[in-house]
Amino acid sequence: MPHNAQTKVSDSPLTRNIHGVWGSRWTFILAATGSAVGLGNIWKFPYITGENGGGAFVLVYLFCIALIGIPVMVAEVLLGRRGRQSPVNAMRYVTQEAGLSRFWVGIGSMGVLSGLCILAFYSVVAGWILDYVFALGRGEFQGADSATVGKYFSDLRANTSLVIMWHSAFILLTAAVVAAGVTKGLGMVAKVLMPLLFLMLLMMLVYGAIHGDFMRALKFMFEPDFSKVFFESMQLQGDGKWLECPAQASNCELRFTTGPTVVALGHAFFTLSLGMGSIMAYGAYMPADAKIGSTVITVGILDTLVALIAGLAIFSIVFASNIEPGSGPGLLFVSLPVAFGSMSGGLVFGAIFFTLVAIAAWSSAVSLIEPGVAWLVETGRFNRVTANMLLGLLAWCGGVASIYSSEVFNFFDFITSQVMLPLGGLLIALFVGWKMRPSIIEQEMDAEGHLLLDIWLFVLRYVSPVLVAVVFITALWKTLSA
Ligand code: TRP
């Protein structure tokens, strides 16, 4: 349903946008929240919180969301709405408008690549989730202990053809929604699935509070132990001979590890879908008269709430079952089913919970290929269906590589969250903060009120880029001097 309202900004006409526009500001909020809320909130946030010691990590993460994530998100939406095209062409437009070199267009092209790299491990995890919906549904984990569920999980990962099947199903679901287009495909997903997700998550929290150890979960997540937060060197963890490891050996995984601060920073970008163009692409479909600031703050708060509620629900159940909070990526896949299987009515709730996670992952994955699809369509050589087939195939191949090799899986995770996204976010902050003409920024933000605009611009110029740079330089310096 293309939206024909007059744009306020005369040189930013909707006619430049061939992909459609959200019906209203609320559709944008729902779609952006759909992108933001995903495996990052429900799978990744709880396990990295567990691995990094709880409260202090959560505090650093919340600071990163407020001082870096939200300001960069405003900048990213602004760029998209100004450019009104795919991130690649939106960046080309704003770069020309500012009379700058083509270097900055790289923010858009790097984003298309980052999206594929994320989807290459994301869809594998989403595939495991799909398997668990059915496993719980058929009563697989009734009364099972952690060894039994752990064996189920490692058997699943070793069953490459089964995982490839689930991964393929997830890529197909994603491509189908994106092929249907913005207002029909993405808008529908947002409107129907997001409210459902919130409802189910609240049910899980109530369930965790009644049947789990809610007080201990609260303490773990909100009582900071500052000895746990520090800058740590980036290192390759393994037994040092990972090149000799057989692909499926579970005890010599190559993992890239960094200190809690770098992990928290990278996750702030990941969970808000920042630094690769998802939010820029969605911003391009935003009505011209919608306020960016309050919209973004709403999305940031919703995303943070979902992560915190998911964490509380998961840790309540985990602590009640005396399971290690720091058990890593398996936290969701090994510990939780044990807890579900040992509680009355747990399996039904477990199946509902994993369905919820699958839906959240789906609406996020959609935003991972939308920038690339929009860009291919704009070249004039593809339509939405063929563009999805091409990009879906590329992501599918990356996923198959991640299924066969956990090194590839970890590499995609590490290089995107902890390198490409912060780099993309840093460049976005520098571009909008320092390179765009103030008059253009004011035009796009004229609905916001001066105080808010001034605070945002100050943080975007002097706080966000400096914090990202300091975290990186410190990590790099520690690595080199280690
Ligand atoms: N934010 C999503 C999650 O937390 C994942 C995601 C979607 C994403 N689009 C993105 C991450 C763009 C980084 C960049 O699951």
PDB file of C-alpha atoms in Angstrom, residues 77-319:
ATOM      1  CA  VAL A  77      17.563   5.861  10.463  1.00  0.00           C
ATOM      2  CA  LEU A  78      18.318   9.436   9.435  1.00  0.00           C
ATOM      3  CA  LEU A  79      20.717   8.285   6.691  1.00  0.00           C
ATOM      4  CA  GLY A  80      18.178   5.794   5.378  1.00  0.00           C
ATOM      5  CA  ARG A  81      15.312   8.238   5.347  1.00  0.00           C
ATOM      6  CA  ARG A  82      17.443  10.905   3.710  1.00  0.00           C
ATOM      7  CA  GLY A  83      18.647   8.492   1.021  1.00  0.00           C
ATOM      8  CA  ARG A  84      15.291   6.690   0.569  1.00  0.00           C
ATOM      9  CA  GLN A  85      16.979   3.706  -1.065  1.00  0.00           C
ATOM     10  CA  SER A  86      18.950   0.579  -0.187  1.00  0.00           C
ATOM     11  CA  PRO A  87      21.881   1.304   2.156  1.00  0.00           C
ATOM     12  CA  VAL A  88      24.363   1.198  -0.743  1.00  0.00           C
ATOM     13  CA  ASN A  89      22.484   3.759  -2.823  1.00  0.00           C
ATOM     14  CA  ALA A  90      21.332   5.769   0.190  1.00  0.00           C
ATOM     15  CA  MET A  91      24.988   6.181   1.170  1.00  0.00           C
ATOM     16  CA  ARG A  92      25.827   7.096  -2.421  1.00  0.00           C
ATOM     17  CA  TYR A  93      23.118   9.774  -2.313  1.00  0.00           C
ATOM     18  CA  VAL A  94      24.082  11.340   1.011  1.00  0.00           C
ATOM     19  CA  THR A  95      27.775  11.152   0.115  1.00  0.00           C
ATOM     20  CA  GLN A  96      27.186  13.070  -3.123  1.00  0.00           C
ATOM     21  CA  GLU A  97      24.944  15.501  -1.298  1.00  0.00           C
ATOM     22  CA  ALA A  98      27.779  16.224   1.123  1.00  0.00           C
ATOM     23  CA  GLY A  99      30.324  16.376  -1.714  1.00  0.00           C
ATOM     24  CA  LEU A 100      32.484  13.622  -0.243  1.00  0.00           C
ATOM     25  CA  SER A 101      34.584  10.810  -1.631  1.00  0.00           C
ATOM     26  CA  ARG A 102      33.156   7.397  -2.462  1.00  0.00           C
ATOM     27  CA  PHE A 103      34.865   5.943   0.609  1.00  0.00           C
ATOM     28  CA  TRP A 104      31.709   6.433   2.660  1.00  0.00           C
ATOM     29  CA  VAL A 105      29.587   4.394   0.244  1.00  0.00           C
ATOM     30  CA  GLY A 106      31.543   1.477   1.704  1.00  0.00           C
ATOM     31  CA  ILE A 107      29.309   1.667   4.808  1.00  0.00           C
ATOM     32  CA  GLY A 108      26.507   0.357   2.587  1.00  0.00           C
ATOM     33  CA  SER A 109      28.466  -2.293   0.686  1.00  0.00           C
ATOM     34  CA  MET A 110      30.203  -3.608   3.802  1.00  0.00           C
ATOM     35  CA  GLY A 111      26.741  -3.853   5.351  1.00  0.00           C
ATOM     36  CA  VAL A 112      25.442  -6.138   2.608  1.00  0.00           C
ATOM     37  CA  LEU A 113      28.432  -8.417   3.242  1.00  0.00           C
ATOM     38  CA  SER A 114      28.005  -8.284   7.041  1.00  0.00           C
ATOM     39  CA  GLY A 115      24.341  -9.236   6.636  1.00  0.00           C
ATOM     40  CA  LEU A 116      25.246 -12.365   4.678  1.00  0.00           C
ATOM     41  CA  CYS A 117      27.985 -13.288   7.174  1.00  0.00           C
ATOM     42  CA  ILE A 118      25.540 -12.918  10.092  1.00  0.00           C
ATOM     43  CA  LEU A 119      22.829 -14.905   8.331  1.00  0.00           C
ATOM     44  CA  ALA A 120      25.387 -17.658   7.682  1.00  0.00           C
ATOM     45  CA  PHE A 121      25.544 -18.559  11.394  1.00  0.00           C
ATOM     46  CA  TYR A 122      22.215 -17.072  12.473  1.00  0.00           C
ATOM     47  CA  SER A 123      20.185 -19.413  10.289  1.00  0.00           C
ATOM     48  CA  VAL A 124      22.080 -22.404  11.679  1.00  0.00           C
ATOM     49  CA  VAL A 125      21.138 -21.487  15.260  1.00  0.00           C
ATOM     50  CA  ALA A 126      17.590 -20.790  14.061  1.00  0.00           C
ATOM     51  CA  GLY A 127      17.636 -24.283  12.525  1.00  0.00           C
ATOM     52  CA  TRP A 128      18.518 -25.820  15.911  1.00  0.00           C
ATOM     53  CA  ILE A 129      15.625 -23.825  17.371  1.00  0.00           C
ATOM     54  CA  LEU A 130      13.207 -25.277  14.812  1.00  0.00           C
ATOM     55  CA  ASP A 131      14.376 -28.764  15.716  1.00  0.00           C
ATOM     56  CA  TYR A 132      13.792 -28.051  19.414  1.00  0.00           C
ATOM     57  CA  VAL A 133      10.225 -26.878  18.807  1.00  0.00           C
ATOM     58  CA  PHE A 134       9.454 -30.357  17.513  1.00  0.00           C
ATOM     59  CA  ALA A 135      11.659 -32.149  20.039  1.00  0.00           C
ATOM     60  CA  LEU A 136       9.856 -30.503  22.948  1.00  0.00           C
ATOM     61  CA  GLY A 137       6.527 -30.912  21.223  1.00  0.00           C
ATOM     62  CA  ARG A 138       6.926 -34.689  21.004  1.00  0.00           C
ATOM     63  CA  GLY A 139       7.986 -34.880  24.657  1.00  0.00           C
ATOM     64  CA  GLU A 140      11.647 -35.610  23.995  1.00  0.00           C
ATOM     65  CA  PHE A 141      13.024 -34.119  27.228  1.00  0.00           C
ATOM     66  CA  GLN A 142      10.529 -35.430  29.784  1.00  0.00           C
ATOM     67  CA  GLY A 143      12.502 -35.864  33.009  1.00  0.00           C
ATOM     68  CA  ALA A 144      15.829 -35.723  31.127  1.00  0.00           C
ATOM     69  CA  ASP A 145      19.043 -34.750  32.931  1.00  0.00           C
ATOM     70  CA  SER A 146      21.669 -32.420  31.492  1.00  0.00           C
ATOM     71  CA  ALA A 147      23.775 -35.289  30.175  1.00  0.00           C
ATOM     72  CA  THR A 148      20.818 -36.603  28.187  1.00  0.00           C
ATOM     73  CA  VAL A 149      19.893 -33.219  26.743  1.00  0.00           C
ATOM     74  CA  GLY A 150      23.568 -32.450  26.139  1.00  0.00           C
ATOM     75  CA  LYS A 151      23.815 -35.660  24.153  1.00  0.00           C
ATOM     76  CA  TYR A 152      20.677 -34.735  22.205  1.00  0.00           C
ATOM     77  CA  PHE A 153      22.247 -31.368  21.358  1.00  0.00           C
ATOM     78  CA  SER A 154      25.620 -32.756  20.278  1.00  0.00           C
ATOM     79  CA  ASP A 155      23.913 -35.539  18.311  1.00  0.00           C
ATOM     80  CA  LEU A 156      21.830 -32.900  16.570  1.00  0.00           C
ATOM     81  CA  ARG A 157      24.916 -30.849  15.690  1.00  0.00           C
ATOM     82  CA  ALA A 158      26.686 -33.956  14.423  1.00  0.00           C
ATOM     83  CA  ASN A 159      23.674 -34.906  12.277  1.00  0.00           C
ATOM     84  CA  THR A 160      24.704 -32.527   9.526  1.00  0.00           C
ATOM     85  CA  SER A 161      22.029 -33.549   7.028  1.00  0.00           C
ATOM     86  CA  LEU A 162      19.271 -32.914   9.571  1.00  0.00           C
ATOM     87  CA  VAL A 163      20.735 -29.536  10.532  1.00  0.00           C
ATOM     88  CA  ILE A 164      21.141 -28.632   6.838  1.00  0.00           C
ATOM     89  CA  MET A 165      17.473 -29.444   6.367  1.00  0.00           C
ATOM     90  CA  TRP A 166      16.381 -27.134   9.231  1.00  0.00           C
ATOM     91  CA  HIS A 167      18.800 -24.427   8.105  1.00  0.00           C
ATOM     92  CA  SER A 168      17.425 -24.641   4.537  1.00  0.00           C
ATOM     93  CA  ALA A 169      13.868 -24.399   5.843  1.00  0.00           C
ATOM     94  CA  PHE A 170      14.749 -21.274   7.784  1.00  0.00           C
ATOM     95  CA  ILE A 171      16.474 -19.605   4.800  1.00  0.00           C
ATOM     96  CA  LEU A 172      13.412 -20.419   2.662  1.00  0.00           C
ATOM     97  CA  LEU A 173      11.027 -18.902   5.216  1.00  0.00           C
ATOM     98  CA  THR A 174      13.175 -15.778   5.398  1.00  0.00           C
ATOM     99  CA  ALA A 175      13.531 -15.350   1.639  1.00  0.00           C
ATOM    100  CA  ALA A 176       9.790 -15.906   1.160  1.00  0.00           C
ATOM    101  CA  VAL A 177       8.878 -13.029   3.475  1.00  0.00           C
ATOM    102  CA  VAL A 178      11.452 -10.690   1.939  1.00  0.00           C
ATOM    103  CA  ALA A 179      10.340 -11.642  -1.597  1.00  0.00           C
ATOM    104  CA  ALA A 180       6.774 -10.650  -0.717  1.00  0.00           C
ATOM    105  CA  GLY A 181       8.049  -7.095  -0.282  1.00  0.00           C
ATOM    106  CA  VAL A 182       8.101  -4.403   2.316  1.00  0.00           C
ATOM    107  CA  THR A 183       4.527  -3.523   3.016  1.00  0.00           C
ATOM    108  CA  LYS A 184       3.078  -6.963   2.405  1.00  0.00           C
ATOM    109  CA  GLY A 185       5.991  -9.115   3.569  1.00  0.00           C
ATOM    110  CA  LEU A 186       7.795  -7.268   6.303  1.00  0.00           C
ATOM    111  CA  GLY A 187       4.847  -5.214   7.487  1.00  0.00           C
ATOM    112  CA  MET A 188       2.668  -8.292   7.908  1.00  0.00           C
ATOM    113  CA  VAL A 189       5.324 -10.149   9.869  1.00  0.00           C
ATOM    114  CA  ALA A 190       5.757  -7.191  12.156  1.00  0.00           C
ATOM    115  CA  LYS A 191       2.093  -6.599  12.801  1.00  0.00           C
ATOM    116  CA  VAL A 192       1.083 -10.178  13.446  1.00  0.00           C
ATOM    117  CA  LEU A 193       4.130 -11.731  15.046  1.00  0.00           C
ATOM    118  CA  MET A 194       5.602  -9.068  17.327  1.00  0.00           C
ATOM    119  CA  PRO A 195       2.633  -8.702  19.700  1.00  0.00           C
ATOM    120  CA  LEU A 196       2.432 -12.490  19.875  1.00  0.00           C
ATOM    121  CA  LEU A 197       6.071 -12.588  20.858  1.00  0.00           C
ATOM    122  CA  PHE A 198       5.609 -10.158  23.736  1.00  0.00           C
ATOM    123  CA  LEU A 199       2.659 -12.118  25.050  1.00  0.00           C
ATOM    124  CA  MET A 200       4.560 -15.401  25.057  1.00  0.00           C
ATOM    125  CA  LEU A 201       7.612 -13.849  26.663  1.00  0.00           C
ATOM    126  CA  LEU A 202       5.546 -12.437  29.517  1.00  0.00           C
ATOM    127  CA  MET A 203       4.037 -15.879  30.032  1.00  0.00           C
ATOM    128  CA  MET A 204       7.560 -17.277  30.307  1.00  0.00           C
ATOM    129  CA  LEU A 205       8.535 -14.660  32.870  1.00  0.00           C
ATOM    130  CA  VAL A 206       5.503 -15.460  35.016  1.00  0.00           C
ATOM    131  CA  TYR A 207       6.309 -19.142  34.648  1.00  0.00           C
ATOM    132  CA  GLY A 208       9.924 -18.514  35.695  1.00  0.00           C
ATOM    133  CA  ALA A 209       8.833 -16.404  38.667  1.00  0.00           C
ATOM    134  CA  ILE A 210       6.441 -19.079  39.922  1.00  0.00           C
ATOM    135  CA  HIS A 211       8.478 -22.205  39.254  1.00  0.00           C
ATOM    136  CA  GLY A 212      12.054 -20.901  39.180  1.00  0.00           C
ATOM    137  CA  ASP A 213      14.580 -19.177  41.434  1.00  0.00           C
ATOM    138  CA  PHE A 214      13.587 -15.627  40.500  1.00  0.00           C
ATOM    139  CA  MET A 215      15.456 -13.889  43.351  1.00  0.00           C
ATOM    140  CA  ARG A 216      18.755 -15.481  42.448  1.00  0.00           C
ATOM    141  CA  ALA A 217      18.255 -14.550  38.790  1.00  0.00           C
ATOM    142  CA  LEU A 218      17.575 -10.937  39.790  1.00  0.00           C
ATOM    143  CA  LYS A 219      20.705 -10.835  41.940  1.00  0.00           C
ATOM    144  CA  PHE A 220      22.834 -12.430  39.252  1.00  0.00           C
ATOM    145  CA  MET A 221      21.754  -9.981  36.573  1.00  0.00           C
ATOM    146  CA  PHE A 222      21.559  -6.769  38.551  1.00  0.00           C
ATOM    147  CA  GLU A 223      24.140  -6.992  41.332  1.00  0.00           C
ATOM    148  CA  PRO A 224      27.369  -5.859  39.673  1.00  0.00           C
ATOM    149  CA  ASP A 225      30.651  -7.428  40.682  1.00  0.00           C
ATOM    150  CA  PHE A 226      33.126  -4.974  39.215  1.00  0.00           C
ATOM    151  CA  SER A 227      36.080  -7.308  39.385  1.00  0.00           C
ATOM    152  CA  LYS A 228      34.429  -9.013  36.399  1.00  0.00           C
ATOM    153  CA  VAL A 229      34.643  -6.068  34.020  1.00  0.00           C
ATOM    154  CA  PHE A 230      37.937  -5.162  32.492  1.00  0.00           C
ATOM    155  CA  PHE A 231      39.609  -4.764  29.180  1.00  0.00           C
ATOM    156  CA  GLU A 232      41.100  -7.996  28.091  1.00  0.00           C
ATOM    157  CA  SER A 233      43.189  -8.926  25.132  1.00  0.00           C
ATOM    158  CA  MET A 234      41.650 -10.522  22.089  1.00  0.00           C
ATOM    159  CA  GLN A 235      42.887 -14.055  21.885  1.00  0.00           C
ATOM    160  CA  LEU A 236      42.361 -17.275  20.096  1.00  0.00           C
ATOM    161  CA  GLN A 237      41.299 -19.860  22.588  1.00  0.00           C
ATOM    162  CA  GLY A 238      41.722 -23.518  21.922  1.00  0.00           C
ATOM    163  CA  ASP A 239      44.329 -26.091  22.717  1.00  0.00           C
ATOM    164  CA  GLY A 240      46.808 -24.481  20.389  1.00  0.00           C
ATOM    165  CA  LYS A 241      46.626 -27.218  17.786  1.00  0.00           C
ATOM    166  CA  TRP A 242      43.257 -26.441  16.357  1.00  0.00           C
ATOM    167  CA  LEU A 243      44.494 -26.863  12.806  1.00  0.00           C
ATOM    168  CA  GLU A 244      44.918 -30.562  13.531  1.00  0.00           C
ATOM    169  CA  CYS A 245      41.501 -30.977  15.082  1.00  0.00           C
ATOM    170  CA  PRO A 246      38.985 -33.074  13.191  1.00  0.00           C
ATOM    171  CA  ALA A 247      36.095 -30.876  12.105  1.00  0.00           C
ATOM    172  CA  GLN A 248      33.585 -32.386  14.517  1.00  0.00           C
ATOM    173  CA  ALA A 249      35.773 -32.636  17.639  1.00  0.00           C
ATOM    174  CA  SER A 250      33.956 -30.787  20.395  1.00  0.00           C
ATOM    175  CA  ASN A 251      36.887 -30.335  22.766  1.00  0.00           C
ATOM    176  CA  CYS A 252      39.165 -28.296  20.537  1.00  0.00           C
ATOM    177  CA  GLU A 253      36.940 -25.610  19.129  1.00  0.00           C
ATOM    178  CA  LEU A 254      38.648 -22.494  17.967  1.00  0.00           C
ATOM    179  CA  ARG A 255      36.960 -19.617  19.729  1.00  0.00           C
ATOM    180  CA  PHE A 256      37.767 -15.976  19.434  1.00  0.00           C
ATOM    181  CA  THR A 257      37.463 -14.439  22.865  1.00  0.00           C
ATOM    182  CA  THR A 258      37.690 -10.881  23.988  1.00  0.00           C
ATOM    183  CA  GLY A 259      37.114  -9.167  27.307  1.00  0.00           C
ATOM    184  CA  PRO A 260      33.623  -8.470  28.659  1.00  0.00           C
ATOM    185  CA  THR A 261      33.821  -4.823  27.598  1.00  0.00           C
ATOM    186  CA  VAL A 262      34.401  -5.609  23.927  1.00  0.00           C
ATOM    187  CA  VAL A 263      31.751  -8.334  24.043  1.00  0.00           C
ATOM    188  CA  ALA A 264      29.228  -5.923  25.599  1.00  0.00           C
ATOM    189  CA  LEU A 265      29.991  -3.243  23.010  1.00  0.00           C
ATOM    190  CA  GLY A 266      29.731  -5.663  20.084  1.00  0.00           C
ATOM    191  CA  HIS A 267      26.504  -7.063  21.452  1.00  0.00           C
ATOM    192  CA  ALA A 268      24.949  -3.601  21.774  1.00  0.00           C
ATOM    193  CA  PHE A 269      25.371  -3.243  17.998  1.00  0.00           C
ATOM    194  CA  PHE A 270      24.215  -6.787  17.305  1.00  0.00           C
ATOM    195  CA  THR A 271      21.081  -6.668  19.404  1.00  0.00           C
ATOM    196  CA  LEU A 272      19.922  -3.324  17.980  1.00  0.00           C
ATOM    197  CA  SER A 273      20.676  -4.508  14.406  1.00  0.00           C
ATOM    198  CA  LEU A 274      23.132  -1.643  13.953  1.00  0.00           C
ATOM    199  CA  GLY A 275      26.160  -1.085  11.781  1.00  0.00           C
ATOM    200  CA  MET A 276      25.168  -3.064   8.693  1.00  0.00           C
ATOM    201  CA  GLY A 277      22.225  -1.243   7.150  1.00  0.00           C
ATOM    202  CA  SER A 278      19.198  -3.196   8.458  1.00  0.00           C
ATOM    203  CA  ILE A 279      17.972  -0.151  10.310  1.00  0.00           C
ATOM    204  CA  MET A 280      19.060   2.133   7.468  1.00  0.00           C
ATOM    205  CA  ALA A 281      16.976   0.093   5.019  1.00  0.00           C
ATOM    206  CA  TYR A 282      13.982   0.186   7.351  1.00  0.00           C
ATOM    207  CA  GLY A 283      14.518   3.931   7.853  1.00  0.00           C
ATOM    208  CA  ALA A 284      14.219   4.383   4.087  1.00  0.00           C
ATOM    209  CA  TYR A 285      10.636   3.136   4.355  1.00  0.00           C
ATOM    210  CA  MET A 286       9.780   5.461   7.246  1.00  0.00           C
ATOM    211  CA  PRO A 287       7.145   8.155   6.695  1.00  0.00           C
ATOM    212  CA  ALA A 288       8.835  11.529   6.226  1.00  0.00           C
ATOM    213  CA  ASP A 289       6.947  13.208   9.049  1.00  0.00           C
ATOM    214  CA  ALA A 290       7.641  10.621  11.767  1.00  0.00           C
ATOM    215  CA  LYS A 291       9.885  11.708  14.635  1.00  0.00           C
ATOM    216  CA  ILE A 292      13.086   9.695  14.543  1.00  0.00           C
ATOM    217  CA  GLY A 293      14.266  10.287  18.118  1.00  0.00           C
ATOM    218  CA  SER A 294      11.288   9.057  20.098  1.00  0.00           C
ATOM    219  CA  THR A 295      10.734   6.210  17.625  1.00  0.00           C
ATOM    220  CA  VAL A 296      14.284   4.945  18.096  1.00  0.00           C
ATOM    221  CA  ILE A 297      14.109   5.270  21.872  1.00  0.00           C
ATOM    222  CA  THR A 298      10.937   3.160  21.837  1.00  0.00           C
ATOM    223  CA  VAL A 299      12.692   0.459  19.798  1.00  0.00           C
ATOM    224  CA  GLY A 300      15.750   0.557  22.078  1.00  0.00           C
ATOM    225  CA  ILE A 301      13.641   0.208  25.217  1.00  0.00           C
ATOM    226  CA  LEU A 302      11.554  -2.638  23.769  1.00  0.00           C
ATOM    227  CA  ASP A 303      14.690  -4.517  22.675  1.00  0.00           C
ATOM    228  CA  THR A 304      16.365  -4.064  26.049  1.00  0.00           C
ATOM    229  CA  LEU A 305      13.214  -5.134  27.897  1.00  0.00           C
ATOM    230  CA  VAL A 306      12.988  -8.319  25.835  1.00  0.00           C
ATOM    231  CA  ALA A 307      16.642  -9.178  26.543  1.00  0.00           C
ATOM    232  CA  LEU A 308      16.294  -8.517  30.275  1.00  0.00           C
ATOM    233  CA  ILE A 309      12.984 -10.395  30.545  1.00  0.00           C
ATOM    234  CA  ALA A 310      14.402 -13.324  28.549  1.00  0.00           C
ATOM    235  CA  GLY A 311      17.500 -13.326  30.758  1.00  0.00           C
ATOM    236  CA  LEU A 312      15.455 -13.256  33.969  1.00  0.00           C
ATOM    237  CA  ALA A 313      13.136 -16.021  32.775  1.00  0.00           C
ATOM    238  CA  ILE A 314      16.049 -18.192  31.636  1.00  0.00           C
ATOM    239  CA  PHE A 315      18.213 -17.658  34.726  1.00  0.00           C
ATOM    240  CA  SER A 316      15.248 -18.257  37.083  1.00  0.00           C
ATOM    241  CA  ILE A 317      14.801 -21.664  35.497  1.00  0.00           C
ATOM    242  CA  VAL A 318      18.532 -22.336  35.231  1.00  0.00           C
ATOM    243  CA  PHE A 319      19.212 -21.542  38.915  1.00  0.00           C
TER     244      PHE A 319
END
